Structure formats: structure tokens, C-alpha cells
């Protein structure tokens, strides 16, 4: 949060902006208002929720983080929240969500929340469901509220993060303003070695004994003890500081990251391959001769999704079909029930590949868990000579269209390396994280990567 001290007065009208394109959205200034709601700025997504209950805010904030991780596209924002509202079984608090698009600003409003853009108010209070809108550029004014008593403040700024607020307005960031800004990405700080202690002040130089000798004859007796005070000059100062400098820095116990080993790739020309006539497929004369498919298991899970023009079932938040790659942006999404396809694969560092069509337990001995023995979930044994992997270390759960990694309160922890992130982050014990395309996971000294159909 940036906080600039102006005259301390409040303003009652929306701040003026001049947003002519999606690129200008990143430099816009968010000015929060006091209130009983929750305001979040995650990447290119702004979310205002009319509740401060963590259980009610968490699903909406998780959706904002997912959209921000995929680039913060406006159309994906509307589709993601529409899917969340269409599939949830609990009451969702009033909220406003915003994200830029190439042709305008995408917004979705639920309940009594209001957002006023360029003088036009949008609200879900008179709608049977929710309101979606793509307001074309330019944007000259914007104000959002979930608390009728919210009044924008003249000296508060939100750069990134989550705070308590009842509304917000947009303004232009002044280059000359000085303030404290919350970093856009919160990362675990690396351990820092203690600073070297300041060297002790050197005692008076050696001329003191010479002066004492010259003054010894005419001066009174009290002056004579001065030379013993300068005697410590003979001891070198670095000797006393050496034990402090030699003390090793204390660091948190964490397994050292392993370098990725990528095997070579050999290319060949198709004409160099031996021509072998493929075996023709058998002709089916009766549909009763076709065995039932086990692609989706005995009990396939039905989810809400959309079909592309080629009739492939997809996550409604995706802009391109995960099967044929056709663009679905211009297609009007129609949510229907369907069998959920596999959500991608998990690739271990030894080349083993596991298709994500069911839940998995990862660990040294996942077969010891009753859920694996009963067939409820599948087990993936992961061996490591470092003995840092628990018997049931972590699990992968399929929730709707998301793949969620959950740490099973492991002893040595589960680490994540997010796309475009320079380092590893340790998950909270028992915590969960929605995986995105390209996320890497470290368990002990073993790593695995998540690849989704959306990244193909």
C-alpha cells in the first residue's frame, strides 16, 4: 500500500483517470475507502468483496489469483467467476471483479455491489443472476462500492495485496509522489548472515609513554600512572574480533535445490524411416460389439463446462480448446454438464508420467493409506535416498477444473516453484495450492512438474 500524506481531507467524487488501453491499467492508482468489506489487488485483477469472513472471501480471492497467474485476461475473469457462481452451493457475498482486455475493461458484479464507470452504474441488485460487461476504452472515471457508507480517502494507495475496505476509486499515479508501496509479489526472504560487529575504537597512539617520561620529573605523582593505561596497545585488535567473525551464520534447514537434467533430443527425417504398412483397424458391424470405454473410470465426475465448435468439452475459463486448439473467445459460452476429461499430467524427474484423471497420494509408501487400498485414490510411490519423504507426503485433488496440491503435514515440507519465479517457496504445513501450467513441485530431493492441456 502506498500512503501519501496530503491535506488529510476526503473526496466524495470518483478520481479522474485516462485509460486508453490495457497497457495503461498496470500504472493505474487504486484508492481504497474505509468500510467492512475486503479489497484485493492481485496482478492485473481488482476484487472488492462485501464481507470480511475469510471462509466467504477465500473462493473469490482464489479465483482472482488463478486469473492473475494466467495473465489477468478480462474474458477469462468473467468466465471464471461465472463458472464459480454457477456451480457453488453456498451463498456468495456481494462482489465486484475487474480486469483489462484488449478492447475494454471487463467487469462482473454480484448482488448489491455497484461499480460506476464513465458515469454509468452497474449493479446486480436488479438482476436474477449477475452482471457481466465489457466497457470499451477509454475509461475516464471508476468507483466501486460494497458498503454504502464508504468514502474514498485522499491519501491512501493500494499497490498490491489484501486489505479491509468498503470501496475504491481509480486515479492517475503522480510520478513525484513518495510513499511506501507493498511489493507485487510476496516471497520468502533468504536467510541473511549477521552483520560484522563494529570494530572497537583504537586506543591512543604510542606517544603517550614519551610524554609521561618527560613530565615525570617536574610533575606530581598522580601523572605517572598514565603509561599503564596505554599498555593494551601492544595487543592487536583483530585478535579479539576473530571469534565473532568466525561464527557461522545460522540458516534454516531446507534441502538444496537440484538442477534440472534435460535429456537430449534427436531429430530424424520421416523419409529415413522404414516404410511399414499399418495394420488396418477392425470394422465394427454392430455397436454391441464395442466394449465400454474406461477412459473416465467407473464413476466419471460431471462438471459444468463449455463445448468448442468441434464438440470438445472444455474448462469455460480457457480461451482455446485443449483438444483441437480452436479459439473460443468469440464463441458465446453456454455452460452444460459433461464428463470431466483428464486435467493434464504430472511428470516426475525420472520420466514417469501420470495422467490426472483421478486423485493421487504422493509419498514413500502411499499404499499404507486406507484410501489407496480401497481404490478411492491412486498412490504414486516416490523413493529418495535422502530419507526426507514421508510415507504419505502430499496429495493431488481434482476440484472441478482445478488441480490442487495439498501438503499432508509432512515432516520436511513440500516446496513450489511457480512459473517465472526465481526460487522455491515452502508450502504451509497442511496448506493447499492451485497448480497452474508449468508449476514444479519438490518433495525431498525429487521434483515433478505439472503440465495442463491449457499449456499445449
GROMACS .gro file of C-alpha atoms in nm, residues 8 21 39 44 63 68 134 151 157 160 181 189 196 198 219 226 232 266 292 302 304 320 328 352 357 404 425 427 438:
model
   29
    8UNK     CA    1  -0.591   1.483   0.513
   21UNK     CA    2  -0.558   0.072  -2.342
   39UNK     CA    3  -1.029  -0.523  -0.125
   44UNK     CA    4  -0.397  -0.717  -1.308
   63UNK     CA    5  -1.028  -1.726  -0.845
   68UNK     CA    6  -0.381  -1.327  -1.241
  134UNK     CA    7  -1.704  -0.518  -2.130
  151UNK     CA    8  -1.600   0.735   0.135
  157UNK     CA    9  -0.298   0.392  -0.210
  160UNK     CA   10  -0.082  -0.489  -0.421
  181UNK     CA   11   0.444   0.054  -0.171
  189UNK     CA   12   1.327  -1.388   0.221
  196UNK     CA   13   3.005  -0.787   1.126
  198UNK     CA   14   3.171  -0.256   1.453
  219UNK     CA   15   5.502   1.679   3.756
  226UNK     CA   16   4.927   0.725   3.272
  232UNK     CA   17   4.688  -0.259   2.586
  266UNK     CA   18   1.734  -3.642  -3.156
  292UNK     CA   19  -1.746  -4.977  -2.294
  302UNK     CA   20  -1.962  -3.448  -1.412
  304UNK     CA   21  -2.001  -2.764  -1.574
  320UNK     CA   22  -0.855  -2.208  -2.657
  328UNK     CA   23  -1.321  -1.992  -2.820
  352UNK     CA   24   0.740  -4.126  -1.525
  357UNK     CA   25  -0.797  -3.822  -1.425
  404UNK     CA   26  -0.497  -2.872  -0.605
  425UNK     CA   27   0.867  -2.149  -0.172
  427UNK     CA   28   0.405  -2.458   0.150
  438UNK     CA   29   0.446  -2.513  -1.557
   0.00000   0.00000   0.00000
